[in-house]
Structure formats: C-alpha cells, structure tokens
C-alpha cells in the first residue's frame, strides 16, 4: 500500500522487534535503577526555550542548530526538549524535589528532539534513558553512577563497550585553561579551522575541542589539555573517581578530547562508546554539572548524570524477534464461531497467546491467514469437530497434528507446543 502521508524525516514508527528491544531496555533500566535508589520522573516534552538556552548554553550546536523551536499562539518561544537534564532540573526546583545536604536520584525515559542529519543511530526524534543524581559533589557519587550505567549495559547484554572519561575542571581552574586554549587557537592559522570553529574560538573555545571536522580535530590533537592545567581539587577528584572505578572492576580510558557538547559540565565527563555502530559512536554520555541548579534559580546543589540513546543501544542488541503467538484458531463456519470465541477466551485465560478468524472465508484462505499470523500452531474447529466435541491441533513447525477432546484442549495444546 502506498501511503498518502509519510512520517517526517528522522522520525520513526516503533513496532515489532524494535519495540521489543525498547521495552526490554526500559524494563532492564527500571530494574537496575531501582536497586540504586533512583525514582522515576516524567517531565513535559515542551519547555520554554529559555530553559535550554540557559542550561545547555547558547554557543552549543544543540542550541544553535538542532532545536525544534517555535512560537505558540501567544508568541511565546517553546522548544521540544533536545535532552532531559534541563527539564529534570527545572522540575526538581519547581516541585521542591531536592534539598541541600540530601541526595536525590531521578531517572526519566522518553523521546528527545534534535534537528540533526539523520543516519544510522541518529534520529531527529530519538529516545533517552536519563539518570540524574543530585545533592553530592563527592567522587563517590560519580563512581556510583558510572557503576550503575555499566551494570545496566551489562544486564542488557552489551559487553564490548569502552568507557572514556575526562575532567573539565572547575570555576577555579577552567578560566586560566580557557585562556591558554584560546591563545593556542588564535595562534592557529584561520584556514586550519572550520567556519564554525573560527566563531567558537572567540565565543566558547572549549567547543572547538568537540568539533568533528577532520582539520579541527588535527589542530585539537596538539591543543593544551585541561587535565594538565586542572587545580589540585579537580585532580584529586578525578583520581578518586578512577580509583573507585578500578575497585569496582570497571576499565576506564582517559580521553583529553572528551569535552561533551553541552555547556553545563564541570569536572567529570564520560562517554560509553561502541565501534559496532560506526567509529566510536557514543551510546551513553554524561558528567558532573555542579552549579547548574543554582544557575536555573534553585539552591546550589551539585549533580552528576548521564543519558543513554535507546536507538543506539537497540542497534547493539541481538535481533529480538517478538515472541510468536501460540495458536491461530481457525473456525471456518459461522455456526461454530460463538463456541470458538469461548475457546479463544478460555485459552487466553489459561495464559496462551492467540487469535481467531472473525469472518467467513474458504479453508485454504484461512490456513494462509494462520500461517501469516506467525502462530506456532493452528487449531481447527469445524462442524465435524464440534459434533464430536473435539478440536484439531496442528504444530505449524513440525506438521504434527492431533485431535483432542475440547475439555482437554489446554493440556493438549501445551503438549504440542512443548510448554
Ligand atoms: P548527549 O551526549 O547529548 O547527553 O546524549 C546522550 C546520548 O543520547 C548519546 O550518547 C546518544 O547515545 C544519544 N543521542 C544523542 N543524540 C541522538 C540522536 N540524534 N539520535 C539518536 N541518539 C542520540 C545528554 O543529552 C545529556 N543530557 C546527558 C546527561 C544527563 N548529562 C548529565 N545528565
């Protein structure tokens, strides 16, 4: 069938095996996160644009190029959330969910929107599993959160992943580093940097380190590294995070170029990458963002968090085909259909999955329907069977067929299906 209306570019209908992967990821996430003391939080998809400008940062690619922003009927600018952190912070402040001196943990699962060029694992509407731990600036909070992320990924069955980690310094040491970086970039010939980075080196030089253009990457490889210029507090924070991860048996690789694409980070930043989707594609990313809650008008509460991209995790999961139906109940004649309907209802009550034909059709066409349904067996209930008080059960994979008395149907079906 050719559709008159098509879905928008970068947007997807989610069904079948992909939906199965998504629900598996969601179930595993909930199971894992509850064990670490997280509670679920659902925030709106639409938020005032100013929230994202203030938190993500005006000079980031997300804000400059990727937001779905529009005016409502009263001319107010609103944006479809490009990430979850800003909304969670807003809700934590507005709903009084956080207190100074107390650790609060929230996870959220849902769609995010970024106007990016769609490709494998990159969508305009994508889904994140997002976690935020608010209320502690201790390296233990960072390590505990990263342990939970790796625990979750392990649980889902993903093992060939690499954890990269870096420190972005703090208010004390970052300004001096930024000056050094800016001096270095200003001394770089303009033709070595892309047009965006020429603007970035003046407005927000850290963003240059994040550029994916090959020329800019070459320049950045020689740029001063933040960890070499971090203050003693930031260095010892990072060292303890690394020690704790080692104690937890988690291998982490320091990556000085890991600055992340959002402005709210300080100190620890991390990403989990896979080589199976494309070159070092991030399946999860996060970091510490002390100062963000205060910046958004709340109390000065530190925090650390991460988000996983569900589409990217789904690409790494084995082909998770939806479980086939147990049976297709084939009732050729209207005279037996009501009794057939009762059989259908009873079998479902007993825990079997299945469907039946609702309309009249020839036997051959009904058998085709049964095969197309993907069911593992077909139950045939025609006038002969009804007269004998029995039903035919055929295993569609093996061809094995038996006749069973109606009152023994559940046990006979279970036997045929090997349940
Ligand atoms: P992010 O690195 O921008 O971080 O996104 C997190 C993850 O979302 C990425 O690693 C990727 O798996 C997935 N992702 C991002 N964009 C797309 C896309 N267009 N299509 C498919 N997947 C995508 C954040 O969003 C932060 N808010 C994470 C965080 C939470 N930091 C602290 N707390």
CSV table of C-alpha atoms and ligand atoms in Angstrom, one decimal:
chain,number,residue,atom,x,y,z
A,1,UNK,CA,0.0,0.0,0.0
A,2,UNK,CA,1.4,3.4,-0.8
A,3,UNK,CA,0.7,5.9,2.0
A,4,UNK,CA,-0.8,9.3,1.3
A,5,UNK,CA,1.1,10.7,4.3
A,6,UNK,CA,4.6,9.8,5.3
A,7,UNK,CA,6.4,10.2,8.6
A,8,UNK,CA,8.8,13.1,8.9
A,9,UNK,CA,12.4,12.7,8.0
A,10,UNK,CA,14.3,11.5,11.1
A,11,UNK,CA,11.1,10.3,12.8
A,12,UNK,CA,10.2,6.6,13.2
A,13,UNK,CA,7.3,4.4,13.9
A,14,UNK,CA,8.3,1.9,16.5
A,15,UNK,CA,6.8,-1.6,16.4
A,16,UNK,CA,7.7,-5.3,16.2
A,17,UNK,CA,11.3,-6.3,17.0
A,18,UNK,CA,12.4,-2.7,17.6
A,19,UNK,CA,9.6,-2.1,20.1
A,20,UNK,CA,10.5,-5.3,21.8
A,21,UNK,CA,14.1,-4.1,22.2
A,22,UNK,CA,12.8,-0.8,23.5
A,23,UNK,CA,10.6,-2.4,26.2
A,24,UNK,CA,13.5,-4.7,27.1
A,25,UNK,CA,15.7,-1.7,27.6
A,26,UNK,CA,13.1,0.1,29.6
A,27,UNK,CA,12.4,-2.9,31.8
A,28,UNK,CA,16.1,-3.5,32.5
A,29,UNK,CA,16.6,0.2,33.2
A,30,UNK,CA,13.9,0.3,35.8
A,31,UNK,CA,15.0,-3.0,37.4
A,32,UNK,CA,18.6,-1.7,37.7
A,33,UNK,CA,17.9,1.9,38.7
A,34,UNK,CA,15.5,1.0,41.5
A,35,UNK,CA,18.3,-1.1,43.0
A,36,UNK,CA,20.4,2.0,43.2
A,37,UNK,CA,17.8,4.1,44.9
A,38,UNK,CA,16.5,6.0,41.8
A,39,UNK,CA,12.9,7.1,41.3
A,40,UNK,CA,11.2,7.8,38.0
A,41,UNK,CA,10.4,11.3,37.0
A,42,UNK,CA,8.4,12.3,33.8
A,43,UNK,CA,8.7,15.9,32.6
A,44,UNK,CA,7.0,17.6,29.7
A,45,UNK,CA,8.3,17.3,26.1
A,46,UNK,CA,7.7,21.0,25.6
A,47,UNK,CA,9.5,23.5,27.7
A,48,UNK,CA,10.2,27.3,27.5
A,49,UNK,CA,13.1,27.8,25.1
A,50,UNK,CA,14.9,30.0,27.7
A,51,UNK,CA,15.4,26.9,29.9
A,52,UNK,CA,17.6,25.2,27.3
A,53,UNK,CA,19.5,28.4,26.3
A,54,UNK,CA,20.4,28.9,30.0
A,55,UNK,CA,21.4,25.3,30.7
A,56,UNK,CA,22.8,23.8,27.5
A,57,UNK,CA,24.5,27.0,26.5
A,58,UNK,CA,23.9,29.5,23.7
A,59,UNK,CA,27.1,28.6,21.8
A,60,UNK,CA,26.4,24.8,21.6
A,61,UNK,CA,25.5,23.0,18.4
A,62,UNK,CA,22.3,21.8,20.1
A,63,UNK,CA,21.1,25.3,20.8
A,64,UNK,CA,22.5,26.9,17.7
A,65,UNK,CA,21.4,24.4,15.1
A,66,UNK,CA,19.4,21.5,16.4
A,67,UNK,CA,16.4,22.6,18.5
A,68,UNK,CA,12.8,22.3,17.3
A,69,UNK,CA,11.7,25.7,18.5
A,70,UNK,CA,8.5,27.5,17.6
A,71,UNK,CA,6.2,30.2,19.0
A,72,UNK,CA,2.9,29.2,20.5
A,73,UNK,CA,-0.4,31.1,19.7
A,74,UNK,CA,0.6,33.8,22.1
A,75,UNK,CA,4.0,34.3,20.6
A,76,UNK,CA,5.9,32.6,23.4
A,77,UNK,CA,9.0,30.7,22.3
A,78,UNK,CA,9.0,27.0,23.2
A,79,UNK,CA,11.2,24.1,22.4
A,80,UNK,CA,10.7,20.3,22.1
A,81,UNK,CA,13.3,19.0,24.7
A,82,UNK,CA,16.6,18.1,23.0
A,83,UNK,CA,17.7,16.4,26.2
A,84,UNK,CA,16.3,15.6,29.6
A,85,UNK,CA,18.7,17.2,32.1
A,86,UNK,CA,17.4,20.8,31.8
A,87,UNK,CA,13.7,19.7,32.3
A,88,UNK,CA,14.6,17.5,35.3
A,89,UNK,CA,16.5,20.4,36.9
A,90,UNK,CA,13.5,22.7,36.3
A,91,UNK,CA,11.1,20.1,37.8
A,92,UNK,CA,13.5,19.4,40.8
A,93,UNK,CA,13.4,23.2,41.6
A,94,UNK,CA,9.8,23.9,40.8
A,95,UNK,CA,8.4,20.8,42.6
A,96,UNK,CA,10.8,21.1,45.5
A,97,UNK,CA,12.2,17.6,44.9
A,98,UNK,CA,15.7,18.4,46.1
A,99,UNK,CA,17.1,19.6,49.5
A,100,UNK,CA,20.6,20.8,50.4
A,101,UNK,CA,22.5,18.0,52.2
A,102,UNK,CA,20.4,15.2,50.8
A,103,UNK,CA,21.0,13.0,47.8
A,104,UNK,CA,18.1,12.7,45.3
A,105,UNK,CA,18.1,10.4,42.3
A,106,UNK,CA,15.8,10.5,39.3
A,107,UNK,CA,15.6,8.6,36.1
A,108,UNK,CA,13.5,9.5,33.0
A,109,UNK,CA,12.7,7.6,29.8
A,110,UNK,CA,11.3,9.2,26.7
A,111,UNK,CA,11.6,11.0,23.4
A,112,UNK,CA,14.0,13.8,22.7
A,113,UNK,CA,14.2,16.0,19.6
A,114,UNK,CA,17.2,17.3,17.7
A,115,UNK,CA,17.3,18.6,14.2
A,116,UNK,CA,20.4,16.6,13.1
A,117,UNK,CA,21.2,14.9,9.8
A,118,UNK,CA,19.6,11.5,10.2
A,119,UNK,CA,21.8,8.4,9.8
A,120,UNK,CA,22.1,5.0,11.4
A,121,UNK,CA,21.6,5.5,15.1
A,122,UNK,CA,21.0,9.3,14.7
A,123,UNK,CA,17.4,10.4,14.6
A,124,UNK,CA,15.5,13.7,14.9
A,125,UNK,CA,13.2,12.1,17.4
A,126,UNK,CA,15.2,9.7,19.5
A,127,UNK,CA,14.8,8.2,22.9
A,128,UNK,CA,16.9,8.6,26.0
A,129,UNK,CA,17.2,6.7,29.3
A,130,UNK,CA,18.4,9.5,31.5
A,131,UNK,CA,19.6,9.5,35.1
A,132,UNK,CA,20.5,12.4,37.4
A,133,UNK,CA,22.0,12.1,40.9
A,134,UNK,CA,21.6,15.4,42.8
A,135,UNK,CA,23.0,16.6,46.1
A,136,UNK,CA,26.6,15.3,46.3
A,137,UNK,CA,29.8,16.7,44.9
A,138,UNK,CA,31.8,13.6,46.0
A,139,UNK,CA,33.7,11.5,43.6
A,140,UNK,CA,31.8,8.6,45.1
A,141,UNK,CA,28.6,9.9,43.5
A,142,UNK,CA,30.3,9.9,40.1
A,143,UNK,CA,31.7,6.4,40.5
A,144,UNK,CA,28.5,5.0,41.9
A,145,UNK,CA,26.6,6.5,38.9
A,146,UNK,CA,29.0,5.2,36.4
A,147,UNK,CA,28.9,1.7,38.1
A,148,UNK,CA,25.1,1.8,37.7
A,149,UNK,CA,25.4,2.7,34.0
A,150,UNK,CA,27.9,-0.1,33.3
A,151,UNK,CA,25.7,-2.5,35.4
A,152,UNK,CA,22.7,-1.6,33.3
A,153,UNK,CA,24.6,-2.1,30.0
A,154,UNK,CA,26.0,-5.4,31.2
A,155,UNK,CA,22.5,-6.5,32.2
A,156,UNK,CA,21.2,-5.7,28.8
A,157,UNK,CA,23.9,-8.0,27.4
A,158,UNK,CA,26.3,-5.4,26.0
A,159,UNK,CA,29.9,-6.1,26.8
A,160,UNK,CA,32.1,-4.8,24.0
A,161,UNK,CA,31.9,-1.2,25.1
A,162,UNK,CA,34.6,1.3,26.1
A,163,UNK,CA,34.2,3.8,28.9
A,164,UNK,CA,36.0,7.1,28.2
A,165,UNK,CA,36.5,9.7,30.9
A,166,UNK,CA,37.9,13.2,31.3
A,167,UNK,CA,37.8,16.2,33.7
A,168,UNK,CA,36.7,19.6,32.5
A,169,UNK,CA,38.0,21.4,35.6
A,170,UNK,CA,36.0,23.8,37.7
A,171,UNK,CA,35.4,27.5,38.2
A,172,UNK,CA,38.8,27.9,39.7
A,173,UNK,CA,41.0,26.3,37.1
A,174,UNK,CA,38.9,26.3,33.9
A,175,UNK,CA,39.2,30.1,33.1
A,176,UNK,CA,43.0,30.0,33.1
A,177,UNK,CA,42.9,26.9,30.9
A,178,UNK,CA,40.4,28.5,28.5
A,179,UNK,CA,42.8,31.4,28.1
A,180,UNK,CA,45.6,29.1,27.2
A,181,UNK,CA,43.4,27.2,24.8
A,182,UNK,CA,42.2,30.5,23.2
A,183,UNK,CA,45.8,31.7,22.8
A,184,UNK,CA,46.7,28.4,21.2
A,185,UNK,CA,43.7,28.6,18.8
A,186,UNK,CA,44.3,32.2,17.9
A,187,UNK,CA,47.9,31.3,17.0
A,188,UNK,CA,46.5,28.6,14.7
A,189,UNK,CA,46.1,29.7,11.0
A,190,UNK,CA,42.5,30.5,10.3
A,191,UNK,CA,42.4,28.1,7.3
A,192,UNK,CA,43.1,25.2,9.6
A,193,UNK,CA,39.8,25.6,11.4
A,194,UNK,CA,36.2,25.3,10.0
A,195,UNK,CA,34.0,28.4,9.9
A,196,UNK,CA,32.1,27.4,13.0
A,197,UNK,CA,35.3,27.0,15.0
A,198,UNK,CA,36.5,30.4,14.0
A,199,UNK,CA,33.5,31.8,15.8
A,200,UNK,CA,33.8,29.2,18.6
A,201,UNK,CA,37.4,30.1,19.3
A,202,UNK,CA,36.3,33.6,20.3
A,203,UNK,CA,32.9,32.8,21.9
A,204,UNK,CA,33.5,29.4,23.5
A,205,UNK,CA,36.8,27.8,22.7
A,206,UNK,CA,36.1,24.6,24.5
A,207,UNK,CA,33.5,23.8,21.8
A,208,UNK,CA,36.4,23.7,19.2
A,209,UNK,CA,37.6,20.5,21.0
A,210,UNK,CA,34.3,19.0,20.3
A,211,UNK,CA,34.3,19.7,16.5
A,212,UNK,CA,34.1,16.6,14.3
A,213,UNK,CA,35.7,18.3,11.2
A,214,UNK,CA,39.0,16.4,10.4
A,215,UNK,CA,41.0,19.7,10.1
A,216,UNK,CA,39.8,20.9,13.5
A,217,UNK,CA,40.5,17.5,15.1
A,218,UNK,CA,44.1,17.7,13.8
A,219,UNK,CA,44.5,21.1,15.4
A,220,UNK,CA,42.9,19.9,18.7
A,221,UNK,CA,45.2,16.9,19.0
A,222,UNK,CA,48.0,19.4,19.7
A,223,UNK,CA,45.9,21.7,21.9
A,224,UNK,CA,46.7,22.1,25.6
A,225,UNK,CA,44.9,19.6,27.7
A,226,UNK,CA,42.6,20.6,30.6
A,227,UNK,CA,43.8,17.8,32.9
A,228,UNK,CA,47.4,19.2,32.7
A,229,UNK,CA,46.1,22.5,33.9
A,230,UNK,CA,43.5,21.3,36.4
A,231,UNK,CA,43.7,22.5,40.1
A,232,UNK,CA,44.6,20.2,42.9
A,233,UNK,CA,41.0,19.7,43.9
A,234,UNK,CA,39.9,18.7,40.4
A,235,UNK,CA,42.9,16.4,40.0
A,236,UNK,CA,42.3,14.6,43.3
A,237,UNK,CA,38.5,14.4,42.4
A,238,UNK,CA,39.4,12.7,39.1
A,239,UNK,CA,41.9,10.4,40.8
A,240,UNK,CA,39.4,9.1,43.3
A,241,UNK,CA,36.8,8.5,40.6
A,242,UNK,CA,39.3,6.5,38.7
A,243,UNK,CA,40.4,4.6,41.8
A,244,UNK,CA,36.8,3.7,42.7
A,245,UNK,CA,36.1,2.6,39.2
A,246,UNK,CA,39.1,0.3,39.3
A,247,UNK,CA,37.9,-1.1,42.7
A,248,UNK,CA,34.6,-1.8,41.0
A,249,UNK,CA,36.4,-3.7,38.2
A,250,UNK,CA,35.4,-1.1,35.6
A,251,UNK,CA,38.1,-0.2,33.0
A,252,UNK,CA,38.1,3.5,32.0
A,253,UNK,CA,40.3,5.2,29.4
A,254,UNK,CA,41.2,8.9,29.9
A,255,UNK,CA,40.4,10.9,26.8
A,256,UNK,CA,41.5,14.5,27.0
A,257,UNK,CA,39.4,15.5,24.0
A,258,UNK,CA,36.1,14.4,25.7
A,259,UNK,CA,34.5,17.8,26.3
A,260,UNK,CA,30.9,16.9,25.6
A,261,UNK,CA,28.6,19.0,23.5
A,262,UNK,CA,26.7,20.8,26.3
A,263,UNK,CA,28.0,23.7,28.4
A,264,UNK,CA,26.8,22.7,31.9
A,265,UNK,CA,29.5,20.2,32.6
A,266,UNK,CA,32.4,20.6,35.0
A,267,UNK,CA,34.9,18.1,36.4
A,268,UNK,CA,34.0,14.5,35.4
A,269,UNK,CA,32.7,13.9,31.9
A,270,UNK,CA,32.3,10.4,30.4
A,271,UNK,CA,31.0,8.5,27.4
A,272,UNK,CA,30.5,4.9,26.6
A,273,UNK,CA,31.3,4.2,23.0
A,274,UNK,CA,30.9,1.3,20.7
A,275,UNK,CA,32.7,0.5,17.5
A,276,UNK,CA,29.9,-1.7,16.2
A,277,UNK,CA,27.6,1.2,15.0
A,278,UNK,CA,30.2,3.4,13.5
A,279,UNK,CA,33.6,4.9,14.5
A,280,UNK,CA,33.4,5.2,18.3
A,281,UNK,CA,29.7,6.1,18.4
A,282,UNK,CA,28.6,7.2,21.9
A,283,UNK,CA,25.8,5.0,23.3
A,284,UNK,CA,25.8,7.0,26.5
A,285,UNK,CA,27.3,10.2,27.8
A,286,UNK,CA,27.2,12.3,30.9
A,287,UNK,CA,29.1,14.1,33.6
A,288,UNK,CA,29.0,16.4,36.6
A,289,UNK,CA,27.2,19.7,36.4
A,290,UNK,CA,27.7,21.4,39.8
A,291,UNK,CA,26.3,24.9,39.5
A,292,UNK,CA,23.5,24.1,37.1
A,293,UNK,CA,20.7,24.0,39.6
A,294,UNK,CA,21.8,27.4,41.0
A,295,UNK,CA,22.1,28.8,37.5
A,296,UNK,CA,18.5,27.9,36.9
A,297,UNK,CA,17.4,29.7,40.0
A,298,UNK,CA,17.4,26.8,42.5
A,299,UNK,CA,19.6,26.1,45.6
A,300,UNK,CA,23.3,25.5,45.0
A,301,UNK,CA,23.0,21.7,44.7
A,302,UNK,CA,25.6,19.7,42.8
A,303,UNK,CA,24.8,16.9,40.4
A,304,UNK,CA,26.0,14.2,38.1
A,305,UNK,CA,24.1,12.3,35.4
A,306,UNK,CA,24.1,10.5,32.1
A,307,UNK,CA,21.8,9.6,29.3
A,308,UNK,CA,21.8,6.5,27.0
A,309,UNK,CA,20.5,6.6,23.5
A,310,UNK,CA,17.9,3.9,23.1
A,311,UNK,CA,18.2,3.7,19.3
A,312,UNK,CA,21.9,3.1,19.6
A,313,UNK,CA,21.6,0.5,22.3
A,314,UNK,CA,18.9,-1.2,20.2
A,315,UNK,CA,21.4,-1.5,17.3
A,316,UNK,CA,23.7,-3.4,19.5
A,317,UNK,CA,21.1,-5.8,20.8
A,318,UNK,CA,20.6,-9.2,19.1
A,319,UNK,CA,17.7,-9.5,16.8
A,320,UNK,CA,15.0,-9.7,19.4
A,321,UNK,CA,12.1,-11.0,17.4
A,322,UNK,CA,8.7,-10.7,19.1
A,323,UNK,CA,7.5,-14.0,20.6
A,324,UNK,CA,5.2,-15.8,18.2
A,325,UNK,CA,1.6,-16.4,19.1
A,326,UNK,CA,0.8,-19.9,20.5
A,327,UNK,CA,-2.1,-20.6,18.2
A,328,UNK,CA,-4.4,-19.4,15.4
A,329,UNK,CA,-7.9,-20.7,16.0
A,330,UNK,CA,-9.5,-21.4,12.6
A,331,UNK,CA,-13.3,-21.6,12.6
A,332,UNK,CA,-14.5,-21.9,9.0
A,333,UNK,CA,-18.2,-21.7,9.6
A,334,UNK,CA,-20.4,-19.1,11.4
A,335,UNK,CA,-22.3,-21.8,13.1
A,336,UNK,CA,-19.3,-22.7,15.4
A,337,UNK,CA,-17.9,-19.2,15.7
A,338,UNK,CA,-19.5,-18.3,19.1
A,339,UNK,CA,-18.3,-21.5,20.6
A,340,UNK,CA,-14.9,-20.9,19.1
A,341,UNK,CA,-14.9,-17.5,20.6
A,342,UNK,CA,-15.4,-19.1,24.0
A,343,UNK,CA,-12.5,-21.4,23.4
A,344,UNK,CA,-10.3,-18.4,22.4
A,345,UNK,CA,-11.2,-16.5,25.6
A,346,UNK,CA,-10.6,-19.6,27.8
A,347,UNK,CA,-7.2,-20.4,26.2
A,348,UNK,CA,-6.1,-16.8,26.8
A,349,UNK,CA,-7.2,-17.0,30.5
A,350,UNK,CA,-5.0,-20.1,30.8
A,351,UNK,CA,-2.0,-18.0,29.6
A,352,UNK,CA,-1.9,-18.9,25.9
A,353,UNK,CA,-1.5,-16.2,23.3
A,354,UNK,CA,-3.5,-16.5,20.1
A,355,UNK,CA,-6.1,-15.1,17.7
A,356,UNK,CA,-9.0,-16.4,15.6
A,357,UNK,CA,-10.6,-15.5,12.3
A,358,UNK,CA,-13.7,-13.3,12.7
A,359,UNK,CA,-15.2,-13.6,9.2
A,360,UNK,CA,-16.1,-16.3,6.7
A,361,UNK,CA,-13.5,-17.4,4.2
A,362,UNK,CA,-12.5,-20.6,2.4
A,363,UNK,CA,-10.4,-23.1,4.3
A,364,UNK,CA,-7.3,-22.5,2.2
A,365,UNK,CA,-7.5,-18.8,2.6
A,366,UNK,CA,-7.9,-19.2,6.4
A,367,UNK,CA,-4.9,-21.5,6.5
A,368,UNK,CA,-2.9,-18.8,4.7
A,369,UNK,CA,-4.1,-16.3,7.4
A,370,UNK,CA,-3.0,-18.7,10.1
A,371,UNK,CA,0.5,-19.1,8.5
A,372,UNK,CA,0.8,-15.3,8.0
A,373,UNK,CA,0.0,-14.7,11.7
A,374,UNK,CA,3.3,-16.4,12.6
A,375,UNK,CA,1.5,-18.6,15.2
A,376,UNK,CA,3.2,-21.8,16.2
A,377,UNK,CA,0.0,-23.9,15.9
A,378,UNK,CA,-3.3,-23.9,14.2
A,379,UNK,CA,-6.5,-25.1,16.0
A,380,UNK,CA,-9.2,-26.2,13.6
A,381,UNK,CA,-12.8,-26.1,14.9
A,382,UNK,CA,-15.2,-27.0,12.1
A,383,UNK,CA,-18.7,-28.6,12.1
A,384,UNK,CA,-17.2,-32.2,12.3
A,385,UNK,CA,-15.0,-31.3,15.3
A,386,UNK,CA,-17.9,-29.5,17.0
A,387,UNK,CA,-20.2,-32.5,16.5
A,388,UNK,CA,-17.6,-34.8,18.1
A,389,UNK,CA,-16.8,-32.3,20.9
A,390,UNK,CA,-13.1,-32.2,19.8
A,391,UNK,CA,-10.7,-29.9,18.1
A,392,UNK,CA,-7.7,-30.5,15.7
A,393,UNK,CA,-4.3,-29.1,16.8
A,394,UNK,CA,-1.5,-28.8,14.2
A,395,UNK,CA,2.0,-27.7,15.1
A,396,UNK,CA,2.9,-25.5,12.1
A,397,UNK,CA,6.6,-26.0,12.5
A,398,UNK,CA,6.7,-29.8,12.7
A,399,UNK,CA,3.4,-30.6,10.9
A,400,UNK,CA,2.4,-32.9,13.8
A,401,UNK,CA,-1.4,-33.0,14.1
A,402,UNK,CA,-3.6,-34.5,16.8
A,403,UNK,CA,-7.3,-34.4,17.8
A,404,UNK,CA,-8.1,-33.5,21.4
A,405,UNK,CA,-11.4,-33.5,23.3
A,406,UNK,CA,-12.5,-29.9,24.0
A,407,UNK,CA,-12.1,-30.2,27.7
A,408,UNK,CA,-8.5,-31.4,27.4
A,409,UNK,CA,-7.6,-28.6,24.9
A,410,UNK,CA,-5.2,-26.6,27.2
A,411,UNK,CA,-3.2,-29.7,28.2
A,412,UNK,CA,-3.0,-31.0,24.6
A,413,UNK,CA,-2.0,-27.6,23.2
A,414,UNK,CA,0.7,-27.3,25.9
A,415,UNK,CA,2.0,-30.7,24.9
A,416,UNK,CA,2.0,-29.9,21.1
A,417,UNK,CA,3.9,-26.6,21.8
A,418,UNK,CA,6.3,-28.3,24.2
A,419,UNK,CA,5.3,-25.9,27.0
B,1,LIG,P1,24.2,13.6,25.0
B,1,LIG,O1,25.6,13.1,24.9
B,1,LIG,O2,23.9,14.8,24.2
B,1,LIG,O3,24.0,13.9,26.5
B,1,LIG,O4,23.2,12.5,24.6
B,1,LIG,C1,23.2,11.3,25.3
B,1,LIG,C2,23.1,10.1,24.4
B,1,LIG,O5,21.9,10.3,23.6
B,1,LIG,C3,24.2,10.0,23.3
B,1,LIG,O6,25.3,9.3,23.8
B,1,LIG,C4,23.5,9.2,22.2
B,1,LIG,O7,23.5,7.8,22.6
B,1,LIG,C5,22.0,9.7,22.3
B,1,LIG,N1,21.7,10.6,21.3
B,1,LIG,C6,22.0,11.9,21.2
B,1,LIG,N2,21.6,12.5,20.1
B,1,LIG,C7,21.0,11.5,19.4
B,1,LIG,C8,20.3,11.4,18.1
B,1,LIG,N3,20.1,12.5,17.4
B,1,LIG,N4,19.8,10.2,17.7
B,1,LIG,C9,20.0,9.1,18.5
B,1,LIG,N5,20.6,9.1,19.7
B,1,LIG,C10,21.1,10.3,20.1
B,1,LIG,C11,22.8,14.4,27.0
B,1,LIG,O8,21.8,14.5,26.4
B,1,LIG,C12,22.9,14.8,28.5
B,1,LIG,N6,21.6,15.4,28.9
B,1,LIG,C13,23.2,13.6,29.3
B,1,LIG,C14,23.3,13.9,30.8
B,1,LIG,C15,22.4,13.6,31.7
B,1,LIG,N7,24.3,14.6,31.4
B,1,LIG,C16,24.0,14.7,32.6
B,1,LIG,N8,22.9,14.1,32.8
